[in-house]
mmCIF file of C-alpha atoms in Angstrom:
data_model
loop_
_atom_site.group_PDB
_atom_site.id
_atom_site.type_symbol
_atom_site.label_atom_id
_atom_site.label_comp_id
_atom_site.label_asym_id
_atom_site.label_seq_id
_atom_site.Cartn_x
_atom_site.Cartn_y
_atom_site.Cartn_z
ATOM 1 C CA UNK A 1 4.888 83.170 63.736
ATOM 2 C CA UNK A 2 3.894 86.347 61.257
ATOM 3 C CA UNK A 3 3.109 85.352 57.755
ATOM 4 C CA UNK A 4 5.378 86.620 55.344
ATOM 5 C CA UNK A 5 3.407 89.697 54.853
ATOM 6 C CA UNK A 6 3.337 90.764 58.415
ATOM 7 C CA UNK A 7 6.869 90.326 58.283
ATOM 8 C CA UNK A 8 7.634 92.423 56.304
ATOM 9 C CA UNK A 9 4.861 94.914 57.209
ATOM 10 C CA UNK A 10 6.785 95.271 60.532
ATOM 11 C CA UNK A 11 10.636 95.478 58.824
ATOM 12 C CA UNK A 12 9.275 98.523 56.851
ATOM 13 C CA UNK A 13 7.638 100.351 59.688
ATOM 14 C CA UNK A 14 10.412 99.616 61.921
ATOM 15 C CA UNK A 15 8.168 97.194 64.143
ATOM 16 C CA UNK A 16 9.208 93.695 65.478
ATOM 17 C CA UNK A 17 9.952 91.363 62.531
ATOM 18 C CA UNK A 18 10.165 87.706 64.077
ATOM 19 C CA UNK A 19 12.829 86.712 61.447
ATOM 20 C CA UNK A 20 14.926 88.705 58.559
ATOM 21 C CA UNK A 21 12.692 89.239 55.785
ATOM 22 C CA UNK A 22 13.422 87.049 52.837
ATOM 23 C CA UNK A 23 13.881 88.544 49.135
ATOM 24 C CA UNK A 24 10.737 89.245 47.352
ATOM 25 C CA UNK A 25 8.602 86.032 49.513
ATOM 26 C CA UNK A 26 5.669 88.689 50.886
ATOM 27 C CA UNK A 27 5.351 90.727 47.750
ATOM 28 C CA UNK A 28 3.534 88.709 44.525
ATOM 29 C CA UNK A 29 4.262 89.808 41.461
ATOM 30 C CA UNK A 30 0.907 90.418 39.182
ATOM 31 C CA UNK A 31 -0.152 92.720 36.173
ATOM 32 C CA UNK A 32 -2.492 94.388 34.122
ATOM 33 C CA UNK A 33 -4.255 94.685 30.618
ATOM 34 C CA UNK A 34 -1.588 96.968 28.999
ATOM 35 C CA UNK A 35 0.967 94.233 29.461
ATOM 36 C CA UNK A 36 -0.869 92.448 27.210
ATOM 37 C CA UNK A 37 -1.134 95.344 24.697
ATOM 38 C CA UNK A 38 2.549 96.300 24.437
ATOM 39 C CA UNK A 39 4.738 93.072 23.032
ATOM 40 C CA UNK A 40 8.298 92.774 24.465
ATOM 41 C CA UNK A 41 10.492 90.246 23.844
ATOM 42 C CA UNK A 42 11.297 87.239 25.070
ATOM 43 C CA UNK A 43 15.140 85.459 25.365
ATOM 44 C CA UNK A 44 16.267 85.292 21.948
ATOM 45 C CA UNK A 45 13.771 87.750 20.044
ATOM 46 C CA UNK A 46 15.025 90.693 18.590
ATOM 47 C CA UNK A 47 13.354 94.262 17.182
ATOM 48 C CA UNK A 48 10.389 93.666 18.947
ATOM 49 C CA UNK A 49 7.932 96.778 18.712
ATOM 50 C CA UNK A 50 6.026 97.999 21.842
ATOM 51 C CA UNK A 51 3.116 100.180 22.002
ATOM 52 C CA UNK A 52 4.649 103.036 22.389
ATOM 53 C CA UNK A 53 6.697 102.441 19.085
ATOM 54 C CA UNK A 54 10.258 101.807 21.113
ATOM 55 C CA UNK A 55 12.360 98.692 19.561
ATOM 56 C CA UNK A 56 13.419 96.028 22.212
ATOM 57 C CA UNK A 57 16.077 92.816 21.246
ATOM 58 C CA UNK A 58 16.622 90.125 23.809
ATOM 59 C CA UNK A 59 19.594 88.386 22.746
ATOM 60 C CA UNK A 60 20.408 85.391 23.981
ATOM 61 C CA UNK A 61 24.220 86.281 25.416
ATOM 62 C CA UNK A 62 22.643 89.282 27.882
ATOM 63 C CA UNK A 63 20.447 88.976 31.166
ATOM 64 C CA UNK A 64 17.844 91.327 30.170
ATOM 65 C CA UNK A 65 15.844 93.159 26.763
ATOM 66 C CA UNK A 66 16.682 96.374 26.036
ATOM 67 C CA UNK A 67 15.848 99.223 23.597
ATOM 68 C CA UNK A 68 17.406 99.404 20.035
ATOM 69 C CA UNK A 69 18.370 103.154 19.106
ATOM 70 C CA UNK A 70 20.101 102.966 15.729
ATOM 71 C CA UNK A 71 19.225 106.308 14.185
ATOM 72 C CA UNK A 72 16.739 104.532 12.361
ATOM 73 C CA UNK A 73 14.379 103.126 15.259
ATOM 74 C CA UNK A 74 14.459 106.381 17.500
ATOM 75 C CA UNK A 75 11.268 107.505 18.599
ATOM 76 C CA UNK A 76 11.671 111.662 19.349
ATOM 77 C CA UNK A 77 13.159 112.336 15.373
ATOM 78 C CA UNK A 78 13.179 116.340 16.858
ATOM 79 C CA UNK A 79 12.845 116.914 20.466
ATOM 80 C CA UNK A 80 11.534 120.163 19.883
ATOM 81 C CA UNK A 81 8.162 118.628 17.553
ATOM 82 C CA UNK A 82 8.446 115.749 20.069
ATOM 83 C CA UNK A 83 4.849 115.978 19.935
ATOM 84 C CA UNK A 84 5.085 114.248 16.116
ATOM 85 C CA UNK A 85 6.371 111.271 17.712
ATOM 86 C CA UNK A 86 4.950 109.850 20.535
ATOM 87 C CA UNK A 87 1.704 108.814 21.153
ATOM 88 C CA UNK A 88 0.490 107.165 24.245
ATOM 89 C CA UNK A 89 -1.071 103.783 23.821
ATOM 90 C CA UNK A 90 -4.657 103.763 24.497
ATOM 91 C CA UNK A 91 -5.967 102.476 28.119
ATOM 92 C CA UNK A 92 -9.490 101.873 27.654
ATOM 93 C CA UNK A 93 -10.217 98.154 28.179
ATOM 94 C CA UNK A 94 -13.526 96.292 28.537
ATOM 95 C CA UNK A 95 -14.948 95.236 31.720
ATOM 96 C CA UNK A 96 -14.417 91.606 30.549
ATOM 97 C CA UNK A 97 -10.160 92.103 29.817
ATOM 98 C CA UNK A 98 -10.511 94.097 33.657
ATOM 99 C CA UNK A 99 -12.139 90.874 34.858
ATOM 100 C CA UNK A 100 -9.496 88.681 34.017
ATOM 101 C CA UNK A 101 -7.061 90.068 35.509
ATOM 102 C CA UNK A 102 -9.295 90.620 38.755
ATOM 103 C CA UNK A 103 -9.587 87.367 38.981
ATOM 104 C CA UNK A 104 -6.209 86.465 39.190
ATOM 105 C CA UNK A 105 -6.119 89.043 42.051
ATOM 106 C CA UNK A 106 -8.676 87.587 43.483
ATOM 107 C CA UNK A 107 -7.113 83.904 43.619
ATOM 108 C CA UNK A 108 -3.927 85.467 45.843
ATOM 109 C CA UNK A 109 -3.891 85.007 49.171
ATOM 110 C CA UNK A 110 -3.724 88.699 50.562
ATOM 111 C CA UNK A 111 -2.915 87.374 54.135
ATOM 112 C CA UNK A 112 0.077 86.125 52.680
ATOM 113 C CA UNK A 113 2.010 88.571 50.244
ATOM 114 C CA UNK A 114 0.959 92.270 49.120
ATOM 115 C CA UNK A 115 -0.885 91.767 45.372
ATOM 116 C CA UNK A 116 1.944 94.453 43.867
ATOM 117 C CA UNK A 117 1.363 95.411 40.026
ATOM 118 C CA UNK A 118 4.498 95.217 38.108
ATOM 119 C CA UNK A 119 4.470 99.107 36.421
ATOM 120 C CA UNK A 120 7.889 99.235 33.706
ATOM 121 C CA UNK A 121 9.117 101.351 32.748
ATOM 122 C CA UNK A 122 8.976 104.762 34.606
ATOM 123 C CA UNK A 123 8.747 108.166 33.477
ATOM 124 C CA UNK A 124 12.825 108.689 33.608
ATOM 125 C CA UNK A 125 13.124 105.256 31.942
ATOM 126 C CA UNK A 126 10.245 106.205 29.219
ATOM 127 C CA UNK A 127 12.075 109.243 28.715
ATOM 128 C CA UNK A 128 15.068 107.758 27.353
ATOM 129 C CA UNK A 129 13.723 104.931 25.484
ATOM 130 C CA UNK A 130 11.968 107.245 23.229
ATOM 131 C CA UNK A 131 14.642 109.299 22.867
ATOM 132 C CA UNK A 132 17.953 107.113 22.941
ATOM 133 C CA UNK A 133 20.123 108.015 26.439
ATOM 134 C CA UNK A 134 23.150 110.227 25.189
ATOM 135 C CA UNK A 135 20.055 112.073 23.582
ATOM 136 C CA UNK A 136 17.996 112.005 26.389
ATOM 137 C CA UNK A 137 20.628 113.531 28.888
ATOM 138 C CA UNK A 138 21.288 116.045 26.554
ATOM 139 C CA UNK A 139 17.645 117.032 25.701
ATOM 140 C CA UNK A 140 17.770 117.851 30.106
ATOM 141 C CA UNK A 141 20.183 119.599 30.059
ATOM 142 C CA UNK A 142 19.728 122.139 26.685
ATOM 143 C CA UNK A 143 15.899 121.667 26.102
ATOM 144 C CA UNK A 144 14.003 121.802 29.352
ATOM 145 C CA UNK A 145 10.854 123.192 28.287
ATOM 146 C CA UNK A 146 10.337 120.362 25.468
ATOM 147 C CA UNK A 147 11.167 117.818 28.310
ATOM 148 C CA UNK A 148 8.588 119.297 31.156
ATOM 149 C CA UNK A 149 6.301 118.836 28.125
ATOM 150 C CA UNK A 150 7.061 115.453 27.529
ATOM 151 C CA UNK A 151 6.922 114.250 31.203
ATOM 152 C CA UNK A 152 3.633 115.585 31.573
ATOM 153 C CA UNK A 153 2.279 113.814 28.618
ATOM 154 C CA UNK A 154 3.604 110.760 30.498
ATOM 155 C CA UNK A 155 2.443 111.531 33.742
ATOM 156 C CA UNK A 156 -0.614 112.076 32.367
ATOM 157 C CA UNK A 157 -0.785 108.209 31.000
ATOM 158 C CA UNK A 158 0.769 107.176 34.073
ATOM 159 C CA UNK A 159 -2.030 108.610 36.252
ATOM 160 C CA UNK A 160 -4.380 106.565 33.865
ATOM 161 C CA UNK A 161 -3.069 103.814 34.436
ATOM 162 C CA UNK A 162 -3.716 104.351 37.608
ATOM 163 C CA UNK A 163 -6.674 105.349 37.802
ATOM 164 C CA UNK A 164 -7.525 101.675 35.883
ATOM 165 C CA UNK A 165 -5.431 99.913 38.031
ATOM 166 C CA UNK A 166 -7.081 101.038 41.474
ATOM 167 C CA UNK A 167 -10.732 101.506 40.010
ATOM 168 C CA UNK A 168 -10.603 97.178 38.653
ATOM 169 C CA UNK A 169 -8.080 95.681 40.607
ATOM 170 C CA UNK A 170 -7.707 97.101 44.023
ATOM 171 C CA UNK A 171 -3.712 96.138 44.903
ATOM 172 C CA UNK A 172 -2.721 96.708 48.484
ATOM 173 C CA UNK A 173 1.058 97.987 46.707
ATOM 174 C CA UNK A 174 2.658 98.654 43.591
ATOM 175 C CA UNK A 175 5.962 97.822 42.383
ATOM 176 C CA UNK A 176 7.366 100.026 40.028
ATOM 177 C CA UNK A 177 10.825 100.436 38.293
ATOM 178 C CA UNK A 178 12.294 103.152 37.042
ATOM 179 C CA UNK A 179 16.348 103.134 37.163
ATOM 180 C CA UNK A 180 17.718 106.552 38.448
ATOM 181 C CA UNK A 181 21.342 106.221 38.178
ATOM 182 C CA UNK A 182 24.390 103.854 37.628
ATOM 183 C CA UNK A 183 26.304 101.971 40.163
ATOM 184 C CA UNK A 184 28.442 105.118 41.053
ATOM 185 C CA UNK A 185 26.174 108.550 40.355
ATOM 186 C CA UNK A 186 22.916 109.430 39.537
ATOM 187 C CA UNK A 187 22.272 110.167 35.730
ATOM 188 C CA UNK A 188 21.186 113.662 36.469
ATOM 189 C CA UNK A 189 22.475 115.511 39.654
ATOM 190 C CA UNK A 190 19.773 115.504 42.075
ATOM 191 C CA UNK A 191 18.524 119.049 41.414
ATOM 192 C CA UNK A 192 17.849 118.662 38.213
ATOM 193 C CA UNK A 193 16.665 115.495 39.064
ATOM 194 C CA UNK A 194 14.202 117.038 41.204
ATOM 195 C CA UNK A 195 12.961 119.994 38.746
ATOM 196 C CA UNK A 196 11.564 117.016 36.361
ATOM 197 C CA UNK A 197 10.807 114.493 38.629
ATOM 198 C CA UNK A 198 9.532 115.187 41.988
ATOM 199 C CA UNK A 199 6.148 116.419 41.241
ATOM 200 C CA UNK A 200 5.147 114.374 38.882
ATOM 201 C CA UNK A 201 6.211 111.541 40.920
ATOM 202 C CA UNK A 202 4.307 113.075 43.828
ATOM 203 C CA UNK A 203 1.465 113.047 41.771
ATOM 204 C CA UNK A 204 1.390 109.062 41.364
ATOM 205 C CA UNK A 205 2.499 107.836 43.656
ATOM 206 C CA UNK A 206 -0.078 110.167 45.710
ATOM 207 C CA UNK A 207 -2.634 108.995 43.585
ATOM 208 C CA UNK A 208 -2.145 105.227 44.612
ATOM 209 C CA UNK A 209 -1.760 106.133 47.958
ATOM 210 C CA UNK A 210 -4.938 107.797 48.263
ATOM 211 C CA UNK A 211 -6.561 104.751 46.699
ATOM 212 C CA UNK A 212 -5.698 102.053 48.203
ATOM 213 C CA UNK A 213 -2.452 101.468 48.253
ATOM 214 C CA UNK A 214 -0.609 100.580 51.131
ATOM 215 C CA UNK A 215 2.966 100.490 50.005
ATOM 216 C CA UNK A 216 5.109 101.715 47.130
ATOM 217 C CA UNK A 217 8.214 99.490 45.698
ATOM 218 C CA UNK A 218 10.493 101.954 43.800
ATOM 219 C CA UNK A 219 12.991 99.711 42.026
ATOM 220 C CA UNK A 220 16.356 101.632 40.899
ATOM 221 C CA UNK A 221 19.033 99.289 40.842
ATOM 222 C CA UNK A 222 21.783 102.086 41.159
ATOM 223 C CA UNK A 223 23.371 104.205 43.344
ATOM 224 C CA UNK A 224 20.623 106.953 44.190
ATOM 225 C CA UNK A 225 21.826 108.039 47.829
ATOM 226 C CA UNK A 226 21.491 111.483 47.187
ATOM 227 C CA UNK A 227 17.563 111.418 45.580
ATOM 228 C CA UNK A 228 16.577 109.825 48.900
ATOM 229 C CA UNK A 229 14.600 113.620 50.371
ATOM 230 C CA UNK A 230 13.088 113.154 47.010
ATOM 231 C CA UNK A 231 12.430 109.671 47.264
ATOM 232 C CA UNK A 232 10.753 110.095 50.498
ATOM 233 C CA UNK A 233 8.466 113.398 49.482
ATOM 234 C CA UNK A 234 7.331 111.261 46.907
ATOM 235 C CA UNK A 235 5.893 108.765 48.589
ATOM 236 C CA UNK A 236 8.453 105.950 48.137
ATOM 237 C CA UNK A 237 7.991 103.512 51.228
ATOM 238 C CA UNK A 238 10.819 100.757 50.306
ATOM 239 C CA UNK A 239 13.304 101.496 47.359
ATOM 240 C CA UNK A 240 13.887 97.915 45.623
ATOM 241 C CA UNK A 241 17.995 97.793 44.518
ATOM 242 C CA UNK A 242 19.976 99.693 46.367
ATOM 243 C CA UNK A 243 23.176 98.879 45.706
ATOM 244 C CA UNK A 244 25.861 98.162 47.635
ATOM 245 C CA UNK A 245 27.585 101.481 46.313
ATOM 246 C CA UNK A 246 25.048 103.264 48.548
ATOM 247 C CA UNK A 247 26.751 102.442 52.319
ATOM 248 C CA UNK A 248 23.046 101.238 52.701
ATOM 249 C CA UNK A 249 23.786 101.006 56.132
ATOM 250 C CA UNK A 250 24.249 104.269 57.088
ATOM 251 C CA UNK A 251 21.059 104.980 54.947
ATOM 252 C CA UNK A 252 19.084 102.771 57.420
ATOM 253 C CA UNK A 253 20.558 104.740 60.174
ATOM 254 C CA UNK A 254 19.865 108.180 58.939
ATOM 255 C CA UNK A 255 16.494 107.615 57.098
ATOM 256 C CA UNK A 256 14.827 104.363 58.775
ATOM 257 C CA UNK A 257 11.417 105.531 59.477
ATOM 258 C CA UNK A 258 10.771 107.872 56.565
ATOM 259 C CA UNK A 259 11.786 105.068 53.782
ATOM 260 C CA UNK A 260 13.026 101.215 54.320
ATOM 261 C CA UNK A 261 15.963 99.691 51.753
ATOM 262 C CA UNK A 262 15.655 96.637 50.172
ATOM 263 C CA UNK A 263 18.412 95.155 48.708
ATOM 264 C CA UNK A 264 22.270 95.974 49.687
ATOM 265 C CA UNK A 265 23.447 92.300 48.000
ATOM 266 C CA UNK A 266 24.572 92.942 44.385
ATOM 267 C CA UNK A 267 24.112 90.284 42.215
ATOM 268 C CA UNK A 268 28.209 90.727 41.490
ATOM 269 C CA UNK A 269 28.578 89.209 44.982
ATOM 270 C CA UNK A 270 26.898 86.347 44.763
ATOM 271 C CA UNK A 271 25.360 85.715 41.226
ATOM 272 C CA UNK A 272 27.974 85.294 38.974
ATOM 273 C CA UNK A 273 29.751 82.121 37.174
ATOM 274 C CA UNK A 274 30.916 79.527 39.441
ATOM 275 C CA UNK A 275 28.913 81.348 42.300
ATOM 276 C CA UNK A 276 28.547 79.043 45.659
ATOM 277 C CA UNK A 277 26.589 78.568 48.567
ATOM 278 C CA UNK A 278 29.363 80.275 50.643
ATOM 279 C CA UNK A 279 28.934 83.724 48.155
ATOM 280 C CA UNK A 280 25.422 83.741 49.321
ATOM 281 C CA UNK A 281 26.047 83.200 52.808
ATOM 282 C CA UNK A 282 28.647 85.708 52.929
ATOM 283 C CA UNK A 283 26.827 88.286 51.219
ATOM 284 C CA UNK A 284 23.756 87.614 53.698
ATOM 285 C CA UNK A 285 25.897 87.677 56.568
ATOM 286 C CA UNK A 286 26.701 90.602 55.991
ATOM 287 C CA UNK A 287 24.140 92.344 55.121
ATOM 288 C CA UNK A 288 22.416 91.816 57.844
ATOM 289 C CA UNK A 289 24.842 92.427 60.375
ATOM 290 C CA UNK A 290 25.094 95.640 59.016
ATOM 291 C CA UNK A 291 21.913 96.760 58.260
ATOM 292 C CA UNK A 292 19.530 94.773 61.091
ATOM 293 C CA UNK A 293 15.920 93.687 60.134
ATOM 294 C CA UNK A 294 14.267 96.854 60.886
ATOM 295 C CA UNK A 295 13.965 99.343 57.564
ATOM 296 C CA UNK A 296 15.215 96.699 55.545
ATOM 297 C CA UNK A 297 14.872 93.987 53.666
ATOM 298 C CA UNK A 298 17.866 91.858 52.735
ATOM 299 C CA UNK A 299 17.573 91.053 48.739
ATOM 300 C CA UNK A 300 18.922 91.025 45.478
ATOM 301 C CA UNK A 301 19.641 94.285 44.040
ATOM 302 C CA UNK A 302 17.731 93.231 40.563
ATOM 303 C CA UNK A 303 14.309 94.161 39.728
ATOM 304 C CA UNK A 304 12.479 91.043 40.399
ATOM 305 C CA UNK A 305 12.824 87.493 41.873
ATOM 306 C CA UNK A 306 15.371 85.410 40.158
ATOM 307 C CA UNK A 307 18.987 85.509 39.156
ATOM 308 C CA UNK A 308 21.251 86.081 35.627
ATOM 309 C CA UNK A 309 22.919 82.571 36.951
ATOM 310 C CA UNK A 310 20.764 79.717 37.512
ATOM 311 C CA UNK A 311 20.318 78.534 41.553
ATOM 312 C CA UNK A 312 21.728 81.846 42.707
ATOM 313 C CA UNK A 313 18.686 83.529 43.818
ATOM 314 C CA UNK A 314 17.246 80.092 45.243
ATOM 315 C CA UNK A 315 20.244 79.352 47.476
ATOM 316 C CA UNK A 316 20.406 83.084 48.261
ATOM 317 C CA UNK A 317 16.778 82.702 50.096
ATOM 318 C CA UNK A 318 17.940 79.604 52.146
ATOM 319 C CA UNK A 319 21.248 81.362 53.258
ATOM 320 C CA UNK A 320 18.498 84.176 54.392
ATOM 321 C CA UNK A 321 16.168 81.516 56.107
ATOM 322 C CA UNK A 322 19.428 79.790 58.093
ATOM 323 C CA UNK A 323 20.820 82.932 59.267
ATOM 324 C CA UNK A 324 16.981 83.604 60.379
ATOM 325 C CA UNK A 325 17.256 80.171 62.010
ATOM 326 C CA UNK A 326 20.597 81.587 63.474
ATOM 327 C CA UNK A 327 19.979 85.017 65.036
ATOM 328 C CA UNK A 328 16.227 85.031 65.660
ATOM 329 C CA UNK A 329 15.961 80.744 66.530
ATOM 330 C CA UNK A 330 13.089 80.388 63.697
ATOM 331 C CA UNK A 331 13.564 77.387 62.239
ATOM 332 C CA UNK A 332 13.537 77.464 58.152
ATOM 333 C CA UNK A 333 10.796 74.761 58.348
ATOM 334 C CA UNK A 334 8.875 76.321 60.392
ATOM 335 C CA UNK A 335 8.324 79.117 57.304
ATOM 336 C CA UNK A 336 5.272 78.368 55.336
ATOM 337 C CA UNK A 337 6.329 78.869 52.070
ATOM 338 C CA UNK A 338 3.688 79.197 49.150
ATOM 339 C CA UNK A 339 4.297 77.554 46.353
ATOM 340 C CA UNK A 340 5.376 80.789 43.949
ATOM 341 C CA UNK A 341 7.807 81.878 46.632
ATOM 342 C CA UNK A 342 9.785 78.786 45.912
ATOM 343 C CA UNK A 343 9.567 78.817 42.124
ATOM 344 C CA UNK A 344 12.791 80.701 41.643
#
């Protein structure tokens, strides 16, 4: 039997996966010295200040942080002295913070599950927490040269980071999130999309490719079927949250082989109150009867292993493992699972 990794190593490249690929079990989460350097908040906390200056609150009643933008707590003041406001955190660690983190590397068993860094937020993302979104959109659309500028400036970080990253910690993938759109449309259409974002994308993603890295994760939990030529110049190898919005079957028919999906269960169809075993074995079902197990990956369409409803994500990955048992005859026993793929 493949380990999880090889699993999912052969789903991607459209190979012969011995079972459907389960969630996030073959891709292990870890991180790097900025996390440390930029507080965000945890369930409960409010106006928590990052290093970039952006405001995060947690409440307690939501499923996720997210940035404050009263007037008062808005980065960009004037987008057009945007350079007034932002500065980018400084990335020079010792060898001895590097070391750390290596070590926790290190301790991951790279037969098992790709050692991904968790990179939040991306430049789109970035781009709108410094500026608030209605600003943001606008600033596209009626200041283009100011927001080329800015993008640079956080490529530029982005690509040290990277550079960091590849040089101490040698990942075999990266996982990196950077929400293009909402359930229905992309936030900008995709041409302007790709006048900001392509190349600088192309540039990092490049970068980690030519260093190392075997496979990109580009999480957008959205609907982003029109960015996928982008998606796939940049680099992308597996976009993380496709949504069901996306007829993510007919996107494994038309691009499996350039790009693989993972995702295509929303968490409104199975993670939700009163949710049941049946929700998750319907929305497995079928999602893999549509899709197959080659180019993709069946999985939540959030950013990460877990659910906003407690048990949801847990009973989603044995609904996943029986219908394995079911159309492939590998029995869910028979799955060596380590002991952080069964934490959630």
């Amino acid at each position: 039997m493949l380990t999880a990794k090889q699993n999912m190593r052969e789903a991607i490249k459209g190979g012969n996966p011995d079972r459907f690929v389960n969630q996030f079990e073959a891709i292990y989460f870890l991180f790097h010295p900025f996390m440390m350097h930029s507080p965000s908040p945890t369930k409960g906390q409010e106006n928590v200040v990052n290093a970039w200056g952006v405001t995060n609150s947690f409440p307690a009643n939501v499923p996720g942080a997210f940035p404050v933008h009263t007037p008062d707590k808005i980065v960009v003041k004037d987008i057009e002295h945007w350079q007034d406001y932002v500065h980018a955190p400084s990335l020079k660690f010792s060898n001895e913070e590097w070391a750390q983190w290596k070590a926790q590397y290190d301790a991951v068993d790279g037969t098992q599950a790709y050692k991904a860094p968790f990179i939040a937020p991306g430049l789109f993302e970035q781009s709108h927490h410094l500026c608030g979104m209605t600003n943001a959109l606008e600033y596209y659309a009626l200041y283009p040269d100011e927001m080329h500028d800015l993008i640079e400036y956080l490529t530029d970080w982005e690509l040290e980071l990277a550079e960091g990253i590849c040089a101490n910690l040698h990942p075999d993938a990266i996982f990196h999130h950077d929400d293009w759109g909402s359930e229905k449309s992309t936030f900008l259409r995709p041409e302007m999309f790709a006048e900001f974002f392509l190349e600088p994308y192309k540039k990092i993603y490049g970068y980690y490719h030519d260093h190392g890295v075997e496979l990109i994760f580009h999480h957008s939990d959205s609907y982003c079927a029109t960015l996928i030529p982008y998606m796939i110049e940049m680099g992308i190898d597996v976009w993380q949250g496709c949504m069901e919005s996306n007829n993510v079957p007919e996107l494994v028919k038309k691009y499996g082989g350039k790009i693989a999906f993972m995702g295509g269960i929303d968490n409104k169809s199975m993670d939700f109150p009163g949710w049941t075993k049946e929700d998750c074995a319907k929305a497995t079902r079928k999602a893999c009867d549509a899709c197959g197990s080659k180019y993709f990956i069946p999985c939540i369409t959030q950013g990460g292993p877990g659910s906003v409803f407690p048990g949801a994500y847990a009973a989603l990955c044995e609904e996943i493992d029986k219908y394995s048992e079911e159309v492939f005859g590998v029995k869910a026993d028979q799955i060596k699972r380590l002991p952080w793929q069964i934490l959630f």
